[in-house]
Structure formats: structure tokens, C-alpha cells
Coordinates of C-alpha atoms and ligand atoms in Angstrom, one line a residue:
M223 CA -68.2 -23.1 2.4
S224 CA -69.0 -19.8 0.8
I225 CA -69.4 -19.1 -2.9
L226 CA -69.2 -15.8 -4.8
K227 CA -72.0 -14.9 -7.2
I228 CA -71.0 -12.3 -9.8
T229 CA -73.2 -10.9 -12.5
G230 CA -71.0 -9.5 -15.3
G231 CA -71.5 -6.9 -18.0
R232 CA -71.5 -3.8 -15.8
R233 CA -68.8 -1.1 -15.9
L234 CA -67.1 -0.5 -12.6
D235 CA -67.2 2.8 -10.8
G236 CA -66.0 3.2 -7.3
S237 CA -63.1 3.6 -4.9
L238 CA -61.4 1.3 -2.4
R239 CA -58.7 1.5 0.3
V240 CA -55.9 -1.0 -0.5
Q241 CA -55.4 -3.6 2.3
G242 CA -52.1 -4.2 4.0
A243 CA -49.8 -6.6 2.1
K244 CA -50.1 -10.3 2.8
N245 CA -46.5 -11.0 1.7
S246 CA -45.2 -8.4 4.1
T247 CA -47.4 -9.4 7.0
L248 CA -46.5 -13.1 7.1
P249 CA -42.7 -12.7 7.4
L250 CA -43.1 -9.8 9.8
L251 CA -45.2 -11.9 12.2
A252 CA -42.6 -14.7 11.9
A253 CA -39.8 -12.2 12.7
S254 CA -41.6 -11.1 15.9
V255 CA -40.5 -14.3 17.7
L256 CA -36.9 -13.1 17.4
T257 CA -37.7 -10.3 19.9
E258 CA -38.0 -10.5 23.7
G259 CA -40.7 -8.0 23.8
L260 CA -44.0 -6.6 22.5
S261 CA -44.3 -5.8 18.8
V262 CA -47.2 -4.0 17.0
F263 CA -48.1 -4.3 13.4
R264 CA -50.5 -1.6 12.0
N265 CA -52.5 -1.9 8.8
C266 CA -52.6 -5.6 9.4
P267 CA -54.9 -7.3 6.8
R268 CA -57.7 -9.7 7.9
L269 CA -56.7 -12.8 5.9
T270 CA -56.9 -16.5 6.6
D271 CA -53.1 -16.8 6.1
V272 CA -52.7 -14.2 8.8
A273 CA -55.0 -16.1 11.2
A274 CA -53.0 -19.3 10.4
T275 CA -49.7 -17.5 11.3
V276 CA -51.2 -16.2 14.5
R277 CA -52.1 -19.8 15.4
I278 CA -48.4 -20.7 14.9
L279 CA -47.3 -17.7 17.1
R280 CA -49.6 -18.8 19.9
H281 CA -48.5 -22.4 19.6
V282 CA -44.8 -21.5 20.0
G283 CA -45.7 -19.4 23.1
C284 CA -46.5 -15.8 22.0
R285 CA -49.4 -13.8 23.3
V286 CA -51.3 -12.2 20.4
Y287 CA -54.1 -9.7 20.4
E288 CA -55.8 -7.3 18.1
E289 CA -56.9 -3.6 18.5
G290 CA -58.5 -2.1 15.4
D291 CA -56.2 -2.7 12.4
A292 CA -53.2 -3.4 14.7
L293 CA -51.9 -6.8 15.8
Y294 CA -49.9 -7.1 19.0
V295 CA -47.4 -9.9 19.5
D296 CA -45.7 -10.4 22.8
A297 CA -42.8 -12.8 22.4
S298 CA -41.1 -12.0 25.8
G299 CA -41.9 -15.4 27.3
P300 CA -40.3 -18.8 26.6
I301 CA -40.6 -19.8 22.9
S302 CA -40.9 -23.4 21.7
P303 CA -38.8 -24.4 18.7
E304 CA -41.4 -26.9 17.3
V305 CA -44.4 -26.2 15.0
P306 CA -46.9 -29.0 14.4
D307 CA -47.4 -30.3 10.9
A308 CA -51.0 -29.3 10.7
L309 CA -50.1 -25.6 11.2
M310 CA -47.1 -25.8 8.8
R311 CA -49.1 -27.3 6.0
Q312 CA -51.6 -24.4 5.8
M313 CA -49.3 -22.1 3.9
R314 CA -45.9 -21.8 2.3
S315 CA -44.6 -18.9 4.3
S316 CA -44.7 -20.9 7.6
V317 CA -41.2 -22.0 6.4
I318 CA -39.9 -18.5 7.5
F319 CA -40.3 -19.7 11.1
L320 CA -37.3 -22.0 10.5
G321 CA -34.8 -19.1 10.6
A322 CA -36.7 -17.2 13.3
L323 CA -37.0 -20.1 15.7
L324 CA -33.5 -21.3 15.1
S325 CA -32.2 -17.8 15.8
R326 CA -34.3 -17.4 19.0
C327 CA -34.2 -21.0 20.4
G328 CA -30.9 -22.4 18.9
E329 CA -33.0 -25.1 17.3
A330 CA -36.1 -25.5 15.1
S331 CA -38.2 -28.5 14.1
L332 CA -40.9 -28.4 11.5
C333 CA -42.2 -30.2 8.4
L334 CA -42.0 -28.9 4.9
P335 CA -44.6 -26.2 4.3
G336 CA -47.9 -26.3 2.3
G337 CA -49.3 -23.4 0.3
C338 CA -50.4 -22.7 -3.3
E339 CA -49.5 -25.5 -5.8
L340 CA -47.5 -23.6 -8.3
G341 CA -45.2 -26.5 -9.3
P342 CA -42.2 -27.7 -7.3
R343 CA -41.3 -25.3 -4.4
P344 CA -38.1 -26.7 -2.9
V345 CA -36.5 -25.1 0.2
D346 CA -32.8 -25.8 -0.8
L347 CA -31.9 -22.1 -0.8
H348 CA -33.4 -21.6 2.7
L349 CA -31.3 -24.5 3.9
L350 CA -28.2 -23.2 2.0
A351 CA -28.5 -19.9 3.9
L352 CA -28.9 -21.5 7.3
R353 CA -26.1 -24.0 6.7
T354 CA -23.8 -21.1 5.6
L355 CA -24.4 -19.5 9.0
G356 CA -23.4 -22.8 10.7
A357 CA -26.7 -24.5 11.3
E358 CA -26.7 -28.3 11.5
V359 CA -29.7 -29.3 9.3
T360 CA -31.2 -32.7 9.1
E361 CA -34.1 -33.6 6.8
A362 CA -35.9 -36.8 7.5
G363 CA -39.4 -38.0 6.6
G364 CA -40.4 -34.6 5.3
R365 CA -39.3 -33.0 8.6
L366 CA -36.6 -30.3 8.9
C367 CA -34.5 -30.1 12.1
C368 CA -32.0 -27.4 12.6
R369 CA -29.6 -26.8 15.4
A370 CA -26.9 -24.2 16.3
A371 CA -26.0 -23.0 19.8
R372 CA -25.4 -19.6 18.1
L373 CA -25.3 -18.9 14.4
K374 CA -22.1 -17.3 13.0
G375 CA -22.2 -14.5 10.5
G376 CA -20.9 -15.2 7.0
R377 CA -21.4 -14.6 3.2
I378 CA -24.6 -16.1 1.7
D379 CA -24.6 -16.1 -2.1
L380 CA -28.1 -16.9 -3.3
P381 CA -27.9 -18.3 -6.8
S382 CA -31.5 -17.0 -7.5
P383 CA -33.4 -14.2 -5.7
S384 CA -35.8 -16.3 -3.7
V385 CA -38.0 -14.1 -1.5
G386 CA -38.5 -16.7 1.2
A387 CA -34.8 -17.7 1.3
T388 CA -33.8 -14.0 1.6
E389 CA -36.2 -13.5 4.5
N390 CA -35.0 -16.7 6.3
A391 CA -31.4 -15.6 5.8
M392 CA -32.2 -12.2 7.3
L393 CA -34.0 -13.6 10.3
A394 CA -31.2 -16.1 11.0
A395 CA -28.4 -13.4 10.6
V396 CA -29.9 -10.7 12.9
L397 CA -29.0 -12.7 16.1
A398 CA -25.9 -14.4 14.7
E399 CA -22.4 -13.7 16.0
G400 CA -20.6 -11.2 13.7
S401 CA -21.7 -9.8 10.3
T402 CA -23.5 -11.4 7.4
V403 CA -23.8 -10.3 3.7
I404 CA -26.5 -11.8 1.5
T405 CA -25.8 -11.4 -2.2
G406 CA -28.2 -12.2 -5.0
A407 CA -31.0 -11.3 -2.5
A408 CA -34.6 -10.8 -3.6
R409 CA -35.5 -7.1 -4.1
E410 CA -39.3 -7.3 -3.5
P411 CA -40.6 -4.2 -1.6
E412 CA -41.9 -6.4 1.2
L413 CA -38.2 -6.9 2.2
L414 CA -38.0 -3.2 3.0
D415 CA -40.8 -3.6 5.4
L416 CA -38.9 -6.5 7.1
Q417 CA -35.7 -4.4 7.3
D418 CA -37.6 -1.4 8.8
Y419 CA -39.2 -3.6 11.4
L420 CA -36.0 -5.4 12.4
R421 CA -34.3 -2.0 12.7
S422 CA -37.1 -0.8 15.0
C423 CA -36.2 -3.9 17.2
G424 CA -32.6 -2.7 17.4
A425 CA -31.1 -4.8 14.5
L426 CA -28.4 -3.5 12.2
V427 CA -29.6 -4.2 8.7
T428 CA -29.0 -2.4 5.4
G429 CA -29.4 -2.9 1.7
A430 CA -32.9 -4.4 1.5
G431 CA -34.2 -3.8 -2.0
S432 CA -30.7 -3.5 -3.5
G433 CA -29.9 -7.2 -4.0
V434 CA -27.1 -7.1 -1.4
I435 CA -28.2 -7.1 2.3
R436 CA -25.7 -6.5 5.1
I437 CA -26.5 -7.5 8.7
C438 CA -24.5 -7.0 11.9
G439 CA -25.7 -9.6 14.4
A440 CA -27.1 -8.4 17.8
E441 CA -27.1 -10.1 21.2
K442 CA -30.8 -9.7 21.5
L443 CA -33.7 -7.7 20.1
R444 CA -36.5 -5.7 21.8
G445 CA -40.1 -5.5 20.6
G446 CA -40.7 -3.3 17.6
E447 CA -43.3 -1.8 15.4
K448 CA -44.3 -1.4 11.7
R449 CA -47.1 0.0 9.6
I450 CA -47.5 -2.6 6.9
L451 CA -47.2 -1.4 3.3
P452 CA -50.1 -1.6 0.9
D453 CA -50.7 -4.8 -1.0
R454 CA -49.4 -4.2 -4.5
I455 CA -50.9 -7.5 -5.8
A456 CA -54.4 -6.7 -4.4
A457 CA -54.1 -3.3 -6.0
A458 CA -53.1 -4.9 -9.3
T459 CA -56.1 -7.2 -9.1
W460 CA -58.6 -4.3 -8.6
L461 CA -57.0 -2.4 -11.5
A462 CA -57.1 -5.5 -13.8
A463 CA -60.8 -5.9 -12.9
C464 CA -61.5 -2.3 -14.1
A465 CA -59.5 -2.8 -17.2
A466 CA -61.5 -6.0 -18.0
A467 CA -65.0 -4.6 -17.2
G468 CA -64.4 -1.0 -18.2
G469 CA -65.3 2.1 -16.1
R470 CA -63.3 4.1 -13.5
V471 CA -61.8 3.1 -10.2
R472 CA -59.8 5.0 -7.5
L473 CA -57.5 3.1 -5.2
Y474 CA -56.3 5.0 -2.1
D475 CA -53.7 3.9 0.5
A476 CA -52.0 2.4 -2.6
C477 CA -48.3 2.2 -3.6
P478 CA -47.9 3.1 -7.3
Q479 CA -44.1 3.3 -6.8
H480 CA -44.0 -0.5 -6.3
M481 CA -46.2 -1.3 -9.3
A482 CA -44.4 0.2 -12.4
P483 CA -44.5 -3.0 -14.6
V484 CA -48.2 -3.6 -13.9
L485 CA -49.2 0.1 -14.5
H486 CA -47.2 0.1 -17.7
A487 CA -49.0 -3.0 -19.0
L488 CA -52.4 -1.5 -18.1
R489 CA -51.5 1.7 -20.0
R490 CA -50.6 -0.4 -23.0
M491 CA -54.0 -1.9 -22.8
G492 CA -55.6 1.5 -23.4
C493 CA -56.3 2.4 -19.8
A494 CA -55.8 5.9 -18.6
V495 CA -53.8 5.5 -15.4
S496 CA -52.9 8.5 -13.1
T497 CA -51.1 8.3 -9.8
G498 CA -50.6 10.5 -6.8
E499 CA -49.3 10.0 -3.3
N500 CA -50.7 6.7 -2.2
L501 CA -53.3 7.0 -5.0
I502 CA -54.0 5.2 -8.3
V503 CA -56.9 6.1 -10.6
L504 CA -57.6 3.9 -13.6
E505 CA -60.2 4.6 -16.3
R506 CA -61.1 2.5 -19.3
R507 CA -63.6 3.9 -21.7
G508 CA -62.3 2.8 -25.2
D509 CA -61.4 -0.5 -26.7
L510 CA -59.2 -2.9 -24.7
L511 CA -55.9 -3.7 -26.4
S512 CA -53.5 -6.5 -25.8
P513 CA -50.7 -5.5 -23.3
G514 CA -48.2 -7.2 -25.7
P515 CA -45.8 -9.8 -24.3
I516 CA -45.7 -10.2 -20.5
V517 CA -42.8 -12.0 -19.0
T518 CA -42.9 -12.6 -15.2
R519 CA -39.7 -11.9 -13.3
P520 CA -38.5 -11.3 -9.7
H521 CA -38.9 -7.6 -8.6
P522 CA -38.5 -5.1 -10.2
G523 CA -39.8 -7.2 -13.1
F524 CA -43.4 -8.1 -13.8
P525 CA -44.7 -9.8 -10.6
T526 CA -45.8 -13.5 -11.1
D527 CA -48.7 -12.9 -8.6
A528 CA -50.2 -10.3 -11.0
Q529 CA -50.0 -12.7 -14.0
P530 CA -53.4 -14.5 -13.5
P531 CA -55.3 -11.2 -12.9
L532 CA -53.6 -9.6 -16.0
M533 CA -54.4 -12.7 -18.1
A534 CA -58.1 -12.4 -17.1
A535 CA -58.0 -8.7 -18.2
S536 CA -56.5 -9.7 -21.6
L537 CA -59.2 -12.2 -22.5
K538 CA -61.4 -9.7 -24.5
A539 CA -58.4 -7.5 -25.6
A540 CA -58.0 -6.9 -29.3
G541 CA -55.1 -9.0 -30.6
T542 CA -52.9 -11.8 -29.2
T543 CA -51.2 -11.7 -25.8
V544 CA -48.2 -13.9 -25.0
M545 CA -47.4 -14.6 -21.4
I546 CA -44.2 -16.3 -20.2
E547 CA -44.2 -17.4 -16.6
T548 CA -40.5 -17.7 -15.5
V549 CA -40.9 -17.7 -11.7
F550 CA -43.1 -20.8 -11.1
E551 CA -43.3 -24.0 -13.2
S552 CA -47.0 -24.4 -13.3
R553 CA -48.9 -21.2 -12.7
Y554 CA -51.6 -21.6 -15.4
R555 CA -54.0 -23.8 -13.4
H556 CA -56.7 -21.2 -13.8
V557 CA -56.7 -21.6 -17.6
P558 CA -59.2 -24.5 -18.0
A559 CA -61.8 -22.6 -16.0
L560 CA -61.3 -19.4 -18.1
R561 CA -61.7 -21.5 -21.2
S562 CA -65.0 -22.9 -19.8
M563 CA -66.2 -19.2 -19.8
G564 CA -65.3 -18.8 -23.5
A565 CA -61.7 -17.6 -23.4
D566 CA -59.4 -18.6 -26.2
I567 CA -56.1 -19.6 -24.5
S568 CA -53.5 -22.2 -25.2
A569 CA -51.0 -22.9 -22.5
A570 CA -48.0 -25.2 -22.5
G571 CA -45.1 -25.2 -20.1
K572 CA -44.1 -21.6 -19.3
T573 CA -46.0 -20.0 -22.2
A574 CA -49.6 -19.0 -22.6
V575 CA -51.1 -17.5 -25.7
I576 CA -54.4 -15.5 -25.3
R577 CA -56.3 -14.6 -28.4
G578 CA -58.9 -11.9 -27.6
V579 CA -62.5 -12.8 -27.9
K580 CA -65.6 -10.6 -28.3
T581 CA -67.6 -12.1 -25.5
L582 CA -67.3 -14.3 -22.4
H583 CA -70.2 -16.1 -20.6
G584 CA -70.8 -16.8 -17.0
G585 CA -70.3 -20.2 -15.6
D586 CA -69.8 -22.4 -12.5
V587 CA -66.1 -22.4 -11.8
T588 CA -63.7 -23.3 -9.0
A589 CA -60.6 -21.4 -7.8
S590 CA -57.5 -23.7 -7.8
D591 CA -55.3 -21.2 -5.9
L592 CA -55.2 -17.7 -4.6
R593 CA -54.4 -15.6 -7.7
G594 CA -56.1 -18.0 -10.0
G595 CA -59.3 -17.4 -8.0
A596 CA -58.8 -13.6 -8.5
A597 CA -58.5 -14.2 -12.3
L598 CA -61.8 -16.1 -12.4
A599 CA -63.6 -13.2 -10.5
I600 CA -62.2 -10.7 -13.0
A601 CA -63.3 -12.8 -16.0
A602 CA -66.8 -13.0 -14.4
L603 CA -67.1 -9.2 -14.2
S604 CA -66.5 -8.9 -17.9
A605 CA -68.7 -11.9 -18.9
E606 CA -72.3 -12.0 -19.9
G607 CA -74.6 -13.5 -17.3
E608 CA -73.9 -14.9 -13.8
T609 CA -70.9 -16.8 -12.5
V610 CA -70.7 -18.9 -9.5
L611 CA -67.2 -18.9 -8.1
R612 CA -66.3 -21.8 -5.7
G613 CA -63.0 -22.4 -3.8
M614 CA -63.2 -19.1 -2.0
E615 CA -61.0 -20.6 0.8
H616 CA -58.1 -20.0 -1.6
V617 CA -59.2 -16.4 -2.3
D618 CA -59.7 -15.5 1.4
R619 CA -56.1 -16.4 2.0
G620 CA -54.9 -13.2 0.3
Y621 CA -57.9 -10.9 -0.2
E622 CA -59.8 -9.2 2.6
D623 CA -63.5 -9.8 1.8
M624 CA -63.4 -9.9 -2.1
A625 CA -67.2 -9.5 -2.3
E626 CA -67.2 -6.3 -0.3
A627 CA -64.2 -4.9 -2.3
L628 CA -65.7 -5.6 -5.7
T629 CA -69.1 -4.2 -4.6
A630 CA -67.3 -1.0 -3.5
L631 CA -65.8 -0.8 -7.0
G632 CA -69.3 -1.1 -8.5
G633 CA -69.5 -4.8 -9.3
E634 CA -72.7 -6.8 -8.9
V635 CA -71.4 -9.4 -6.4
S636 CA -72.7 -11.3 -3.5
L637 CA -71.2 -13.9 -1.1
R638 CA -73.4 -16.9 -0.3
K639 CA -73.0 -19.7 2.2
E640 CA -73.4 -23.1 0.5
Ligands
EPZ273 C1 -43.1 -15.4 -2.3 O1 -43.1 -16.8 -2.3 C2 -44.6 -15.0 -2.2 N1 -45.2 -15.5 -1.0 C3 -45.3 -15.5 -3.5 O2 -46.6 -15.0 -3.5 C4 -44.6 -15.0 -4.7 O3 -45.2 -15.6 -5.8 C5 -43.1 -15.3 -4.7 O4 -42.5 -14.9 -3.5 C6 -42.4 -14.7 -5.9 O5 -42.6 -13.4 -5.9 C7 -45.0 -14.8 0.1 O6 -44.3 -13.9 0.2 C8 -45.7 -15.4 1.3 P1 -39.6 -17.7 -3.9 P2 -41.8 -17.7 -2.0 O7 -38.8 -18.4 -2.8 O8 -40.9 -17.0 -1.0 C9 -37.7 -21.3 -6.3 C10 -49.0 -15.1 -3.6 O9 -49.8 -15.4 -4.5 N2 -37.0 -21.7 -5.1 O10 -39.1 -16.3 -4.3 O11 -42.2 -19.1 -1.8 C11 -39.3 -21.6 -6.2 O12 -39.6 -22.9 -6.5 C12 -47.7 -16.0 -3.4 O13 -49.2 -14.2 -2.8 C13 -36.1 -22.7 -5.1 O14 -35.8 -23.3 -6.1 O15 -41.1 -17.6 -3.5 C14 -39.8 -20.6 -7.3 O16 -39.8 -21.2 -8.5 C15 -47.7 -17.2 -4.3 N3 -35.5 -23.0 -3.9 C16 -38.8 -19.5 -7.2 O17 -37.6 -19.9 -6.6 C17 -35.8 -22.4 -2.7 O18 -35.2 -22.7 -1.7 C18 -39.3 -18.2 -6.5 O19 -39.7 -18.6 -5.2 C19 -36.7 -21.3 -2.8 C20 -37.4 -21.0 -3.9

């Protein structure tokens, strides 16, 4: 197991290339099994979740290889409709294979997915979408079995804009007979990546990002290609780190156009934020102010994945910050560890109240999930003394080498094997 050692109290000063987006890469890789050819994904991040998805691809029969920052997936051979439980339980996004395998093989059999514990994470909307397109779905003993000789296009009205259910609906509809319209669809930027890729494979898909997606089913799809968009949550994490510790950071290969609510909050905290094409520069010299109330919402609202990093940046901000988490039921599991470092936070249900403190102190803390781990690293950068951060297996799921990234931004950070 590795641990991260962080010595706080130093202003940041540096620049960093933003990695490819985890939450775009995972559904793209699942989508590649729809095609009867070779797909290439450029700017592919090196993450343990990506490695876990590659294991699923290889298990179902794909040939997968890397060249530089590109990942090649050859799905031209026979594809198996079954994914073993051990592979499914590694992460939540494995559930996207349900729509992809059902579309490609006419059946799919897998268990309920694993992933970050953020409260209940049902799949009822995923199953609603597949059943609407004519799939026969049975759930027994935590296992999902879906069958349909060929799915039939239809109208899928999602009662809430689930990202995963929207992705599963898209993957099920692209090879269905006839047309499909998905209303109430998620509008996250990662869905634009999925639409672009599916189009490069010959699919007829429009409307991603608008809330209403239209798909005309194809007989079959060829291999395609996509350059993966920058990770807006990784970028938000690095900016929050600089807001917390002070200093100046420059992020390139970034996507400011996808980050408006986060940049707005950071400006309210007294940070000077300037943006250019694929570039974000943040400088914090003066006092840190509370960002005011933060309410997480589906895109284009404030992203729930940026809530823990922004909370960590608000710990020493003058004033009181109220956060309301509306997307997940329990996404404050990082609060007790932050309190152990001297933070003044009360959290109950969806609401957390952060009263700014003058100082934080280092400690020995453990990440409980991916973004919670990022919050602890950010708090450590603005704390006095040294912090030992454990549970890096959570952090590695979504950040390419956090030690290297924080060092490039001027942090005093080292990774140790335990
Ligand atoms: C995606 O998860 C992201 N993961 C999450 O990022 C992100 O937090 C989330 O979208 C919201 O933006 C990936 O893209 C791999 P949802 P997903 O379905 O698809 C409820 C990170 O840190 N719901 O939009 O699982 C659900 O319980 C991760 O990178 C149902 O009720 O999210 C939740 O409360 C964490 N029934 C809400 O909707 C369903 O069938 C949003 O979930 C599906 C979801």
C-alpha cells in the first residue's frame, strides 16, 4: 500500500497538464464493445479505474493495447455477454456494460456494480431505459440478466438526469431497430464525448448536452476514435488546492468552458482566475473568503464531485460556508478526518456548515473515497506540519499520480510504500 506524505504551509507555484477525464473514458471504453472494429482513444488517463475497465474488455473478448497516451480496443471478434462479479464490483461505471453487451450480444449478465459509497446508488433508471427498448430484465440474487433479440427504438423519459442511465440508454439505442428519444437526459460534458465517439463509429446521435437526445438505430457500427476531453474535476481539485494554500497555478490542456460554477465559486473566494483557450490560471495572494452557499446539482449546476475539494478549500476561509449536497445522500464521509485536522464543520443529512478557522494541523488520515481523498490532500497543503494520507487506492482511481501533480504545482509531497 502506498501513503502520501504532505508537508503543508507552503504557497503553490507551478503548472500542470490536465489529465483526460475519467468520467468520459469509462463509458467510452464500454461503448467500444458495440463496434465490430478497432477503436482508438487518445489522451487516455492512467487510472486504476481505466485498468479495471480494460480487464472487463479483455474478459469479454476484446484485444486491448496501449501506444503512448492512446488506448486501442479491437472488438471485432466474438464478444461474451457475461462479466464476472469480481470485475463488476471494482467500480460503479461497470454497469454501463449492461447496455453495451445487451446491444452487441442480445443478452447481458452481470452483478450490481461496486464503486464509491456515496449513499444508495440504485440502477432503476438504467433498467427503465432498457425495458423501454424492449429488454427482458430479470434481477435475482444481486445479478442482472437482460435479453432482447434486437432492441426496439422508443421514448425514454428519465425522471431524473442520471449520467449513467443516460449513457446506458444511448448505448442500448444505437443498435436498436428504429429511433429513440431520451428526455430528461443528463447534460454532463462527458456525454458530448460519447456522442462524438459513437458518431465516429457511424451512429446517428444528436442532442447530447441538451437534455433531449435523439438516436437512429444502426445495423452495425465500425471502430471509431476519440480524443478524450480534459478532466474538469481533476482541474477543479488542483485549483482548490491553490485557493487553500495560496500562490499561483497554471493549468493547460484544461476546459474552462465546462467549469463555470467552480470558477465562479473560486472567484468569490478572492482568487484571481483568468482563462484562455484550454488554459486556466488561478492566483490567490490575499485573504481567503467564504464562497457563500454551494448547492450541488446535475450539470450545468455545481458538480457534486467538486464538493469535497471546495469544502477543503473553504476550511480557512473567513466566514461561514454552507454546502448542500443534492445529488448523493451521503457525500460527507471526509468530514471526520478534516475535523481531526482542526476544521470546524457540522454535517447532517444533505447540509454541511463550515466555519472558517485560522489554522489547521497535519495528521494521520485515511481517504474514504476518491474525492474525499482529494479533499484531505488539499487540507494537508494548507495545514501546519506533516500529514500522512492513507487509502491512496481510492485516490488512484481518479487521479493520475497525485504526488507528481502536487509536486509540479509546488507542493512538498512524497509517495511512500508502506
Ligand atoms: C456519474 O456517476 C459519475 N461517475 C460520478 O462521479 C458523478 O458523481 C455522478 O455521475 C454525478 O455527476 C462516472 O461518470 C463514472 P448518476 P453515476 O447516475 O452515473 C441516482 C467521481 O467521483 N440514481 O448521475 O453513478 C443516484 O443514486 C464519481 O468521479 C438513481 O436513483 O451518477 C444518485 O443519487 C462519483 N437511479 C443520482 O441519481 C438510477 O438508476 C445521480 O447518479 C441511477 C442513479
